[in-house]
Amino acid sequence: MPAGSPGVSYELFYWPGIPGRGELVRLAFEDAGQPYADVARMPRSQGGGVAAMTKLMEAPGAELEPFAPPFLRVRERTRSAERELLVAQTANILFFLGPRLGLCPRDEASRLRAHQLQLTVADLFAEVHDVHHPIAVSLYYEDQKREAKRRAKHLVGERLPKFLGYFERVLEKNGGRHAVGKRVSYVDLSLFQVIEGLHYAFPRTMARLARELPLLLALRNRVAERPRLAAYLASPRRLAFNEQGIFRHYPELDPARPA
Ligand SMILES: N[C@@H](CCC(=O)N[C@@H](CS)C(=O)NCC(=O)O)C(=O)O
């Protein structure tokens, strides 16, 4: 990877073992060729591990503590000063990183547009998560399966078509290739992850919706072919979707036909 910006270090804190929301930040770093430390996945002997993450959430020093991962620690040195920033909330992290990584146009209207879309991606993530945890995050899926099945009918029959139809129109109105501006942005990278996650979790639903989503599916393919991302996706840094994460494949929640 290229050397990145001199005098700046980025540390990502996120649960090891799942792509989750942390992946939206990883995709931005990886596409930009910006080095970063993925702290909770590093060995304890190098200051890593989950304990290093939870410690920061409990005692963040002078900074505002994050409510939940992912969060980012940024250390910057200029000739005259040093500063440390702790930035939480996925959309907020990307709002901060976008212009720094060349993954968002710098004008105000584009920044707002990107942020608005990223917050809508966050809404989609929350609904996809809640389908396997409709009653409580603290309960196992196995303890809320009946409610999950009921909720899934609405997710796959109403909400996913509504979210994805919205993003399809966003692309169409912006010329077809990008969600914001004329070049790839962090929103495009996040939409790639949305499509990947939904294909994993709801293959039957996605097969049904495919005809209505030509621009989103083409965007997914273009993002996957971006050279740095293609290398990342083939590397061990890329975590596979699994049943501990947000996009989980439970066939009973992905009906052959919507009710
Ligand atoms: N809105 C936040 C949600 C953060 C979040 O829910 N993080 C999850 C992991 S993906 C978590 O660890 N939650 C713990 C909790 O909510 O208590 C974001 O987009 O970053």
PDB file of N, CA, C and O in Angstrom, residues 182-257:
ATOM      1  N   LYS A 182     -19.019  12.852  -9.503  1.00  0.00           N
ATOM      2  CA  LYS A 182     -18.683  12.182 -10.770  1.00  0.00           C
ATOM      3  C   LYS A 182     -17.614  11.111 -10.586  1.00  0.00           C
ATOM      4  O   LYS A 182     -17.123  10.532 -11.552  1.00  0.00           O
ATOM      5  N   ARG A 183     -17.221  10.895  -9.340  1.00  0.00           N
ATOM      6  CA  ARG A 183     -16.192   9.874  -9.083  1.00  0.00           C
ATOM      7  C   ARG A 183     -16.670   8.988  -7.949  1.00  0.00           C
ATOM      8  O   ARG A 183     -17.637   9.307  -7.255  1.00  0.00           O
ATOM      9  N   VAL A 184     -15.927   7.921  -7.710  1.00  0.00           N
ATOM     10  CA  VAL A 184     -16.335   7.011  -6.637  1.00  0.00           C
ATOM     11  C   VAL A 184     -16.247   7.728  -5.292  1.00  0.00           C
ATOM     12  O   VAL A 184     -15.348   8.536  -5.059  1.00  0.00           O
ATOM     13  N   SER A 185     -17.228   7.460  -4.433  1.00  0.00           N
ATOM     14  CA  SER A 185     -17.225   8.045  -3.088  1.00  0.00           C
ATOM     15  C   SER A 185     -17.409   6.917  -2.075  1.00  0.00           C
ATOM     16  O   SER A 185     -17.707   5.776  -2.433  1.00  0.00           O
ATOM     17  N   TYR A 186     -17.267   7.288  -0.792  1.00  0.00           N
ATOM     18  CA  TYR A 186     -17.458   6.255   0.240  1.00  0.00           C
ATOM     19  C   TYR A 186     -18.874   5.686   0.218  1.00  0.00           C
ATOM     20  O   TYR A 186     -19.102   4.555   0.614  1.00  0.00           O
ATOM     21  N   VAL A 187     -19.833   6.460  -0.303  1.00  0.00           N
ATOM     22  CA  VAL A 187     -21.214   5.945  -0.386  1.00  0.00           C
ATOM     23  C   VAL A 187     -21.273   4.780  -1.380  1.00  0.00           C
ATOM     24  O   VAL A 187     -21.911   3.757  -1.109  1.00  0.00           O
ATOM     25  N   ASP A 188     -20.584   4.927  -2.506  1.00  0.00           N
ATOM     26  CA  ASP A 188     -20.541   3.819  -3.489  1.00  0.00           C
ATOM     27  C   ASP A 188     -19.942   2.568  -2.841  1.00  0.00           C
ATOM     28  O   ASP A 188     -20.422   1.448  -3.051  1.00  0.00           O
ATOM     29  N   LEU A 189     -18.881   2.763  -2.051  1.00  0.00           N
ATOM     30  CA  LEU A 189     -18.230   1.601  -1.416  1.00  0.00           C
ATOM     31  C   LEU A 189     -19.190   0.936  -0.419  1.00  0.00           C
ATOM     32  O   LEU A 189     -19.253  -0.287  -0.326  1.00  0.00           O
ATOM     33  N   SER A 190     -19.935   1.762   0.307  1.00  0.00           N
ATOM     34  CA  SER A 190     -20.894   1.200   1.269  1.00  0.00           C
ATOM     35  C   SER A 190     -22.035   0.480   0.544  1.00  0.00           C
ATOM     36  O   SER A 190     -22.517  -0.555   1.014  1.00  0.00           O
ATOM     37  N   LEU A 191     -22.460   1.034  -0.607  1.00  0.00           N
ATOM     38  CA  LEU A 191     -23.529   0.355  -1.356  1.00  0.00           C
ATOM     39  C   LEU A 191     -23.045  -0.998  -1.867  1.00  0.00           C
ATOM     40  O   LEU A 191     -23.810  -1.970  -1.910  1.00  0.00           O
ATOM     41  N   PHE A 192     -21.761  -1.079  -2.226  1.00  0.00           N
ATOM     42  CA  PHE A 192     -21.170  -2.373  -2.593  1.00  0.00           C
ATOM     43  C   PHE A 192     -21.362  -3.368  -1.437  1.00  0.00           C
ATOM     44  O   PHE A 192     -21.820  -4.494  -1.624  1.00  0.00           O
ATOM     45  N   GLN A 193     -21.041  -2.926  -0.224  1.00  0.00           N
ATOM     46  CA  GLN A 193     -21.125  -3.820   0.930  1.00  0.00           C
ATOM     47  C   GLN A 193     -22.582  -4.208   1.234  1.00  0.00           C
ATOM     48  O   GLN A 193     -22.866  -5.333   1.629  1.00  0.00           O
ATOM     49  N   VAL A 194     -23.486  -3.268   1.033  1.00  0.00           N
ATOM     50  CA  VAL A 194     -24.916  -3.559   1.227  1.00  0.00           C
ATOM     51  C   VAL A 194     -25.340  -4.691   0.289  1.00  0.00           C
ATOM     52  O   VAL A 194     -25.979  -5.670   0.701  1.00  0.00           O
ATOM     53  N   ILE A 195     -24.961  -4.557  -0.990  1.00  0.00           N
ATOM     54  CA  ILE A 195     -25.379  -5.576  -1.971  1.00  0.00           C
ATOM     55  C   ILE A 195     -24.718  -6.922  -1.645  1.00  0.00           C
ATOM     56  O   ILE A 195     -25.375  -7.974  -1.684  1.00  0.00           O
ATOM     57  N   GLU A 196     -23.442  -6.907  -1.291  1.00  0.00           N
ATOM     58  CA  GLU A 196     -22.759  -8.156  -0.915  1.00  0.00           C
ATOM     59  C   GLU A 196     -23.444  -8.802   0.287  1.00  0.00           C
ATOM     60  O   GLU A 196     -23.700 -10.008   0.302  1.00  0.00           O
ATOM     61  N   GLY A 197     -23.720  -8.006   1.292  1.00  0.00           N
ATOM     62  CA  GLY A 197     -24.336  -8.534   2.514  1.00  0.00           C
ATOM     63  C   GLY A 197     -25.728  -9.092   2.244  1.00  0.00           C
ATOM     64  O   GLY A 197     -26.081 -10.164   2.749  1.00  0.00           O
ATOM     65  N   LEU A 198     -26.486  -8.383   1.432  1.00  0.00           N
ATOM     66  CA  LEU A 198     -27.856  -8.850   1.157  1.00  0.00           C
ATOM     67  C   LEU A 198     -27.834 -10.117   0.298  1.00  0.00           C
ATOM     68  O   LEU A 198     -28.671 -11.003   0.489  1.00  0.00           O
ATOM     69  N   HIS A 199     -26.873 -10.209  -0.621  1.00  0.00           N
ATOM     70  CA  HIS A 199     -26.769 -11.455  -1.404  1.00  0.00           C
ATOM     71  C   HIS A 199     -26.455 -12.636  -0.496  1.00  0.00           C
ATOM     72  O   HIS A 199     -26.943 -13.743  -0.699  1.00  0.00           O
ATOM     73  N   TYR A 200     -25.614 -12.378   0.514  1.00  0.00           N
ATOM     74  CA  TYR A 200     -25.266 -13.458   1.451  1.00  0.00           C
ATOM     75  C   TYR A 200     -26.487 -13.835   2.312  1.00  0.00           C
ATOM     76  O   TYR A 200     -26.811 -15.013   2.474  1.00  0.00           O
ATOM     77  N   ALA A 201     -27.152 -12.820   2.858  1.00  0.00           N
ATOM     78  CA  ALA A 201     -28.205 -13.092   3.841  1.00  0.00           C
ATOM     79  C   ALA A 201     -29.529 -13.494   3.193  1.00  0.00           C
ATOM     80  O   ALA A 201     -30.254 -14.334   3.729  1.00  0.00           O
ATOM     81  N   PHE A 202     -29.851 -12.883   2.066  1.00  0.00           N
ATOM     82  CA  PHE A 202     -31.180 -13.079   1.459  1.00  0.00           C
ATOM     83  C   PHE A 202     -31.030 -13.402  -0.030  1.00  0.00           C
ATOM     84  O   PHE A 202     -31.505 -12.640  -0.887  1.00  0.00           O
ATOM     85  N   PRO A 203     -30.382 -14.532  -0.375  1.00  0.00           N
ATOM     86  CA  PRO A 203     -30.128 -14.802  -1.797  1.00  0.00           C
ATOM     87  C   PRO A 203     -31.411 -14.916  -2.627  1.00  0.00           C
ATOM     88  O   PRO A 203     -31.453 -14.470  -3.775  1.00  0.00           O
ATOM     89  N   ARG A 204     -32.462 -15.486  -2.023  1.00  0.00           N
ATOM     90  CA  ARG A 204     -33.691 -15.663  -2.812  1.00  0.00           C
ATOM     91  C   ARG A 204     -34.373 -14.317  -3.063  1.00  0.00           C
ATOM     92  O   ARG A 204     -34.839 -14.031  -4.163  1.00  0.00           O
ATOM     93  N   THR A 205     -34.394 -13.498  -2.039  1.00  0.00           N
ATOM     94  CA  THR A 205     -34.996 -12.170  -2.203  1.00  0.00           C
ATOM     95  C   THR A 205     -34.214 -11.362  -3.233  1.00  0.00           C
ATOM     96  O   THR A 205     -34.787 -10.694  -4.097  1.00  0.00           O
ATOM     97  N   MET A 206     -32.890 -11.434  -3.152  1.00  0.00           N
ATOM     98  CA  MET A 206     -32.068 -10.641  -4.076  1.00  0.00           C
ATOM     99  C   MET A 206     -32.224 -11.148  -5.517  1.00  0.00           C
ATOM    100  O   MET A 206     -32.218 -10.344  -6.452  1.00  0.00           O
ATOM    101  N   ALA A 207     -32.384 -12.446  -5.681  1.00  0.00           N
ATOM    102  CA  ALA A 207     -32.603 -12.975  -7.035  1.00  0.00           C
ATOM    103  C   ALA A 207     -33.920 -12.411  -7.582  1.00  0.00           C
ATOM    104  O   ALA A 207     -34.016 -12.052  -8.765  1.00  0.00           O
ATOM    105  N   ARG A 208     -34.910 -12.306  -6.704  1.00  0.00           N
ATOM    106  CA  ARG A 208     -36.213 -11.764  -7.135  1.00  0.00           C
ATOM    107  C   ARG A 208     -36.122 -10.289  -7.510  1.00  0.00           C
ATOM    108  O   ARG A 208     -36.785  -9.827  -8.428  1.00  0.00           O
ATOM    109  N   LEU A 209     -35.291  -9.549  -6.759  1.00  0.00           N
ATOM    110  CA  LEU A 209     -35.240  -8.095  -6.973  1.00  0.00           C
ATOM    111  C   LEU A 209     -34.261  -7.680  -8.081  1.00  0.00           C
ATOM    112  O   LEU A 209     -34.264  -6.515  -8.503  1.00  0.00           O
ATOM    113  N   ALA A 210     -33.424  -8.627  -8.532  1.00  0.00           N
ATOM    114  CA  ALA A 210     -32.302  -8.278  -9.418  1.00  0.00           C
ATOM    115  C   ALA A 210     -32.716  -7.449 -10.629  1.00  0.00           C
ATOM    116  O   ALA A 210     -32.055  -6.467 -10.981  1.00  0.00           O
ATOM    117  N   ARG A 211     -33.839  -7.820 -11.244  1.00  0.00           N
ATOM    118  CA  ARG A 211     -34.240  -7.127 -12.475  1.00  0.00           C
ATOM    119  C   ARG A 211     -34.508  -5.635 -12.250  1.00  0.00           C
ATOM    120  O   ARG A 211     -34.387  -4.820 -13.148  1.00  0.00           O
ATOM    121  N   GLU A 212     -34.905  -5.320 -10.999  1.00  0.00           N
ATOM    122  CA  GLU A 212     -35.237  -3.917 -10.708  1.00  0.00           C
ATOM    123  C   GLU A 212     -34.020  -3.093 -10.274  1.00  0.00           C
ATOM    124  O   GLU A 212     -34.151  -1.905 -10.003  1.00  0.00           O
ATOM    125  N   LEU A 213     -32.838  -3.739 -10.180  1.00  0.00           N
ATOM    126  CA  LEU A 213     -31.680  -3.038  -9.616  1.00  0.00           C
ATOM    127  C   LEU A 213     -30.453  -3.045 -10.529  1.00  0.00           C
ATOM    128  O   LEU A 213     -29.330  -3.295 -10.071  1.00  0.00           O
ATOM    129  N   PRO A 214     -30.634  -2.764 -11.833  1.00  0.00           N
ATOM    130  CA  PRO A 214     -29.480  -2.894 -12.738  1.00  0.00           C
ATOM    131  C   PRO A 214     -28.332  -1.956 -12.370  1.00  0.00           C
ATOM    132  O   PRO A 214     -27.165  -2.344 -12.467  1.00  0.00           O
ATOM    133  N   LEU A 215     -28.635  -0.744 -11.931  1.00  0.00           N
ATOM    134  CA  LEU A 215     -27.553   0.213 -11.663  1.00  0.00           C
ATOM    135  C   LEU A 215     -26.799  -0.164 -10.391  1.00  0.00           C
ATOM    136  O   LEU A 215     -25.572  -0.088 -10.325  1.00  0.00           O
ATOM    137  N   LEU A 216     -27.537  -0.575  -9.368  1.00  0.00           N
ATOM    138  CA  LEU A 216     -26.881  -0.984  -8.115  1.00  0.00           C
ATOM    139  C   LEU A 216     -25.997  -2.205  -8.339  1.00  0.00           C
ATOM    140  O   LEU A 216     -24.887  -2.288  -7.810  1.00  0.00           O
ATOM    141  N   LEU A 217     -26.482  -3.158  -9.124  1.00  0.00           N
ATOM    142  CA  LEU A 217     -25.705  -4.380  -9.348  1.00  0.00           C
ATOM    143  C   LEU A 217     -24.471  -4.091 -10.208  1.00  0.00           C
ATOM    144  O   LEU A 217     -23.399  -4.650  -9.972  1.00  0.00           O
ATOM    145  N   ALA A 218     -24.611  -3.176 -11.166  1.00  0.00           N
ATOM    146  CA  ALA A 218     -23.442  -2.800 -11.976  1.00  0.00           C
ATOM    147  C   ALA A 218     -22.430  -2.039 -11.106  1.00  0.00           C
ATOM    148  O   ALA A 218     -21.216  -2.226 -11.248  1.00  0.00           O
ATOM    149  N   LEU A 219     -22.935  -1.205 -10.208  1.00  0.00           N
ATOM    150  CA  LEU A 219     -22.039  -0.484  -9.287  1.00  0.00           C
ATOM    151  C   LEU A 219     -21.266  -1.487  -8.425  1.00  0.00           C
ATOM    152  O   LEU A 219     -20.055  -1.364  -8.217  1.00  0.00           O
ATOM    153  N   ARG A 220     -21.970  -2.486  -7.931  1.00  0.00           N
ATOM    154  CA  ARG A 220     -21.318  -3.532  -7.123  1.00  0.00           C
ATOM    155  C   ARG A 220     -20.140  -4.147  -7.897  1.00  0.00           C
ATOM    156  O   ARG A 220     -19.049  -4.316  -7.357  1.00  0.00           O
ATOM    157  N   ASN A 221     -20.365  -4.453  -9.159  1.00  0.00           N
ATOM    158  CA  ASN A 221     -19.309  -5.090  -9.967  1.00  0.00           C
ATOM    159  C   ASN A 221     -18.141  -4.141 -10.201  1.00  0.00           C
ATOM    160  O   ASN A 221     -16.988  -4.545 -10.114  1.00  0.00           O
ATOM    161  N   ARG A 222     -18.442  -2.890 -10.487  1.00  0.00           N
ATOM    162  CA  ARG A 222     -17.351  -1.933 -10.737  1.00  0.00           C
ATOM    163  C   ARG A 222     -16.505  -1.731  -9.486  1.00  0.00           C
ATOM    164  O   ARG A 222     -15.285  -1.661  -9.558  1.00  0.00           O
ATOM    165  N   VAL A 223     -17.167  -1.641  -8.330  1.00  0.00           N
ATOM    166  CA  VAL A 223     -16.420  -1.439  -7.081  1.00  0.00           C
ATOM    167  C   VAL A 223     -15.525  -2.649  -6.818  1.00  0.00           C
ATOM    168  O   VAL A 223     -14.348  -2.501  -6.466  1.00  0.00           O
ATOM    169  N   ALA A 224     -16.054  -3.853  -7.030  1.00  0.00           N
ATOM    170  CA  ALA A 224     -15.268  -5.071  -6.771  1.00  0.00           C
ATOM    171  C   ALA A 224     -14.030  -5.149  -7.659  1.00  0.00           C
ATOM    172  O   ALA A 224     -13.056  -5.808  -7.307  1.00  0.00           O
ATOM    173  N   GLU A 225     -14.095  -4.475  -8.821  1.00  0.00           N
ATOM    174  CA  GLU A 225     -12.959  -4.537  -9.760  1.00  0.00           C
ATOM    175  C   GLU A 225     -11.941  -3.423  -9.547  1.00  0.00           C
ATOM    176  O   GLU A 225     -10.913  -3.380 -10.222  1.00  0.00           O
ATOM    177  N   ARG A 226     -12.209  -2.519  -8.665  1.00  0.00           N
ATOM    178  CA  ARG A 226     -11.222  -1.458  -8.423  1.00  0.00           C
ATOM    179  C   ARG A 226      -9.942  -2.116  -7.896  1.00  0.00           C
ATOM    180  O   ARG A 226     -10.004  -2.927  -6.957  1.00  0.00           O
ATOM    181  N   PRO A 227      -8.791  -1.809  -8.493  1.00  0.00           N
ATOM    182  CA  PRO A 227      -7.601  -2.627  -8.220  1.00  0.00           C
ATOM    183  C   PRO A 227      -7.271  -2.810  -6.744  1.00  0.00           C
ATOM    184  O   PRO A 227      -7.041  -3.935  -6.293  1.00  0.00           O
ATOM    185  N   ARG A 228      -7.271  -1.732  -5.962  1.00  0.00           N
ATOM    186  CA  ARG A 228      -6.909  -1.912  -4.539  1.00  0.00           C
ATOM    187  C   ARG A 228      -7.964  -2.732  -3.803  1.00  0.00           C
ATOM    188  O   ARG A 228      -7.644  -3.542  -2.938  1.00  0.00           O
ATOM    189  N   LEU A 229      -9.236  -2.529  -4.187  1.00  0.00           N
ATOM    190  CA  LEU A 229     -10.283  -3.297  -3.510  1.00  0.00           C
ATOM    191  C   LEU A 229     -10.258  -4.760  -3.927  1.00  0.00           C
ATOM    192  O   LEU A 229     -10.463  -5.648  -3.089  1.00  0.00           O
ATOM    193  N   ALA A 230      -9.982  -5.013  -5.206  1.00  0.00           N
ATOM    194  CA  ALA A 230      -9.908  -6.403  -5.659  1.00  0.00           C
ATOM    195  C   ALA A 230      -8.817  -7.132  -4.875  1.00  0.00           C
ATOM    196  O   ALA A 230      -9.005  -8.275  -4.430  1.00  0.00           O
ATOM    197  N   ALA A 231      -7.688  -6.458  -4.664  1.00  0.00           N
ATOM    198  CA  ALA A 231      -6.590  -7.076  -3.904  1.00  0.00           C
ATOM    199  C   ALA A 231      -7.022  -7.286  -2.446  1.00  0.00           C
ATOM    200  O   ALA A 231      -6.756  -8.342  -1.845  1.00  0.00           O
ATOM    201  N   TYR A 232      -7.695  -6.305  -1.894  1.00  0.00           N
ATOM    202  CA  TYR A 232      -8.169  -6.432  -0.503  1.00  0.00           C
ATOM    203  C   TYR A 232      -9.171  -7.580  -0.364  1.00  0.00           C
ATOM    204  O   TYR A 232      -9.070  -8.400   0.564  1.00  0.00           O
ATOM    205  N   LEU A 233     -10.115  -7.653  -1.307  1.00  0.00           N
ATOM    206  CA  LEU A 233     -11.175  -8.665  -1.199  1.00  0.00           C
ATOM    207  C   LEU A 233     -10.596 -10.083  -1.267  1.00  0.00           C
ATOM    208  O   LEU A 233     -11.168 -11.022  -0.714  1.00  0.00           O
ATOM    209  N   ALA A 234      -9.454 -10.212  -1.935  1.00  0.00           N
ATOM    210  CA  ALA A 234      -8.814 -11.537  -2.055  1.00  0.00           C
ATOM    211  C   ALA A 234      -7.841 -11.795  -0.897  1.00  0.00           C
ATOM    212  O   ALA A 234      -7.236 -12.865  -0.826  1.00  0.00           O
ATOM    213  N   SER A 235      -7.697 -10.835   0.000  1.00  0.00           N
ATOM    214  CA  SER A 235      -6.688 -10.960   1.064  1.00  0.00           C
ATOM    215  C   SER A 235      -7.320 -11.483   2.360  1.00  0.00           C
ATOM    216  O   SER A 235      -8.549 -11.432   2.519  1.00  0.00           O
ATOM    217  N   PRO A 236      -6.500 -11.944   3.298  1.00  0.00           N
ATOM    218  CA  PRO A 236      -7.056 -12.398   4.589  1.00  0.00           C
ATOM    219  C   PRO A 236      -7.591 -11.248   5.442  1.00  0.00           C
ATOM    220  O   PRO A 236      -8.256 -11.476   6.438  1.00  0.00           O
ATOM    221  N   ARG A 237      -7.329 -10.007   5.052  1.00  0.00           N
ATOM    222  CA  ARG A 237      -7.889  -8.877   5.815  1.00  0.00           C
ATOM    223  C   ARG A 237      -9.411  -8.816   5.658  1.00  0.00           C
ATOM    224  O   ARG A 237     -10.100  -8.336   6.538  1.00  0.00           O
ATOM    225  N   ARG A 238      -9.909  -9.286   4.522  1.00  0.00           N
ATOM    226  CA  ARG A 238     -11.350  -9.255   4.261  1.00  0.00           C
ATOM    227  C   ARG A 238     -12.031 -10.382   5.045  1.00  0.00           C
ATOM    228  O   ARG A 238     -11.703 -11.560   4.857  1.00  0.00           O
ATOM    229  N   LEU A 239     -12.963 -10.022   5.913  1.00  0.00           N
ATOM    230  CA  LEU A 239     -13.661 -11.016   6.735  1.00  0.00           C
ATOM    231  C   LEU A 239     -14.920 -11.500   6.018  1.00  0.00           C
ATOM    232  O   LEU A 239     -15.646 -10.695   5.416  1.00  0.00           O
ATOM    233  N   ALA A 240     -15.184 -12.791   6.133  1.00  0.00           N
ATOM    234  CA  ALA A 240     -16.375 -13.364   5.494  1.00  0.00           C
ATOM    235  C   ALA A 240     -17.614 -13.040   6.334  1.00  0.00           C
ATOM    236  O   ALA A 240     -17.539 -12.897   7.550  1.00  0.00           O
ATOM    237  N   PHE A 241     -18.753 -12.921   5.669  1.00  0.00           N
ATOM    238  CA  PHE A 241     -20.012 -12.785   6.400  1.00  0.00           C
ATOM    239  C   PHE A 241     -20.228 -14.061   7.215  1.00  0.00           C
ATOM    240  O   PHE A 241     -19.813 -15.151   6.799  1.00  0.00           O
ATOM    241  N   ASN A 242     -20.888 -13.938   8.336  1.00  0.00           N
ATOM    242  CA  ASN A 242     -21.151 -15.117   9.169  1.00  0.00           C
ATOM    243  C   ASN A 242     -22.337 -14.845  10.101  1.00  0.00           C
ATOM    244  O   ASN A 242     -22.862 -13.725  10.131  1.00  0.00           O
ATOM    245  N   GLU A 243     -22.717 -15.856  10.861  1.00  0.00           N
ATOM    246  CA  GLU A 243     -23.947 -15.749  11.651  1.00  0.00           C
ATOM    247  C   GLU A 243     -23.743 -15.102  13.029  1.00  0.00           C
ATOM    248  O   GLU A 243     -24.560 -15.253  13.937  1.00  0.00           O
ATOM    249  N   GLN A 244     -22.629 -14.385  13.166  1.00  0.00           N
ATOM    250  CA  GLN A 244     -22.466 -13.525  14.338  1.00  0.00           C
ATOM    251  C   GLN A 244     -22.624 -12.052  13.951  1.00  0.00           C
ATOM    252  O   GLN A 244     -22.627 -11.167  14.802  1.00  0.00           O
ATOM    253  N   GLY A 245     -22.704 -11.805  12.662  1.00  0.00           N
ATOM    254  CA  GLY A 245     -22.638 -10.422  12.188  1.00  0.00           C
ATOM    255  C   GLY A 245     -24.011  -9.793  11.987  1.00  0.00           C
ATOM    256  O   GLY A 245     -25.009 -10.204  12.587  1.00  0.00           O
ATOM    257  N   ILE A 246     -24.035  -8.790  11.116  1.00  0.00           N
ATOM    258  CA  ILE A 246     -25.285  -8.077  10.840  1.00  0.00           C
ATOM    259  C   ILE A 246     -26.038  -8.783   9.719  1.00  0.00           C
ATOM    260  O   ILE A 246     -27.236  -9.037   9.824  1.00  0.00           O
ATOM    261  N   PHE A 247     -25.317  -9.134   8.647  1.00  0.00           N
ATOM    262  CA  PHE A 247     -25.925  -9.872   7.528  1.00  0.00           C
ATOM    263  C   PHE A 247     -25.766 -11.359   7.822  1.00  0.00           C
ATOM    264  O   PHE A 247     -24.674 -11.921   7.652  1.00  0.00           O
ATOM    265  N   ARG A 248     -26.827 -12.003   8.303  1.00  0.00           N
ATOM    266  CA  ARG A 248     -26.762 -13.432   8.637  1.00  0.00           C
ATOM    267  C   ARG A 248     -27.640 -14.216   7.683  1.00  0.00           C
ATOM    268  O   ARG A 248     -28.746 -13.765   7.352  1.00  0.00           O
ATOM    269  N   HIS A 249     -27.173 -15.381   7.291  1.00  0.00           N
ATOM    270  CA  HIS A 249     -27.988 -16.203   6.402  1.00  0.00           C
ATOM    271  C   HIS A 249     -28.762 -17.241   7.212  1.00  0.00           C
ATOM    272  O   HIS A 249     -28.218 -18.260   7.620  1.00  0.00           O
ATOM    273  N   TYR A 250     -30.026 -16.946   7.442  1.00  0.00           N
ATOM    274  CA  TYR A 250     -30.945 -17.910   8.035  1.00  0.00           C
ATOM    275  C   TYR A 250     -32.003 -18.169   6.961  1.00  0.00           C
ATOM    276  O   TYR A 250     -32.861 -17.301   6.711  1.00  0.00           O
ATOM    277  N   PRO A 251     -31.949 -19.349   6.301  1.00  0.00           N
ATOM    278  CA  PRO A 251     -32.866 -19.583   5.166  1.00  0.00           C
ATOM    279  C   PRO A 251     -34.324 -19.328   5.528  1.00  0.00           C
ATOM    280  O   PRO A 251     -35.106 -18.880   4.675  1.00  0.00           O
ATOM    281  N   GLU A 252     -34.700 -19.578   6.787  1.00  0.00           N
ATOM    282  CA  GLU A 252     -36.106 -19.396   7.171  1.00  0.00           C
ATOM    283  C   GLU A 252     -36.537 -17.918   7.144  1.00  0.00           C
ATOM    284  O   GLU A 252     -37.724 -17.610   7.163  1.00  0.00           O
ATOM    285  N   LEU A 253     -35.559 -17.007   7.075  1.00  0.00           N
ATOM    286  CA  LEU A 253     -35.898 -15.577   7.005  1.00  0.00           C
ATOM    287  C   LEU A 253     -35.859 -15.047   5.573  1.00  0.00           C
ATOM    288  O   LEU A 253     -36.025 -13.846   5.339  1.00  0.00           O
ATOM    289  N   ASP A 254     -35.619 -15.949   4.626  1.00  0.00           N
ATOM    290  CA  ASP A 254     -35.493 -15.545   3.218  1.00  0.00           C
ATOM    291  C   ASP A 254     -36.442 -16.415   2.394  1.00  0.00           C
ATOM    292  O   ASP A 254     -36.028 -17.343   1.702  1.00  0.00           O
ATOM    293  N   PRO A 255     -37.740 -16.132   2.476  1.00  0.00           N
ATOM    294  CA  PRO A 255     -38.719 -17.019   1.854  1.00  0.00           C
ATOM    295  C   PRO A 255     -38.588 -17.071   0.332  1.00  0.00           C
ATOM    296  O   PRO A 255     -38.142 -16.096  -0.279  1.00  0.00           O
ATOM    297  N   ALA A 256     -38.976 -18.208  -0.228  1.00  0.00           N
ATOM    298  CA  ALA A 256     -38.916 -18.373  -1.684  1.00  0.00           C
ATOM    299  C   ALA A 256     -39.829 -17.357  -2.357  1.00  0.00           C
ATOM    300  O   ALA A 256     -39.581 -16.910  -3.468  1.00  0.00           O
ATOM    301  N   ARG A 257     -40.892 -16.990  -1.676  1.00  0.00           N
ATOM    302  CA  ARG A 257     -41.878 -16.058  -2.212  1.00  0.00           C
ATOM    303  C   ARG A 257     -42.299 -15.114  -1.101  1.00  0.00           C
ATOM    304  O   ARG A 257     -42.522 -15.573   0.024  1.00  0.00           O
TER     305      ARG A 257
END
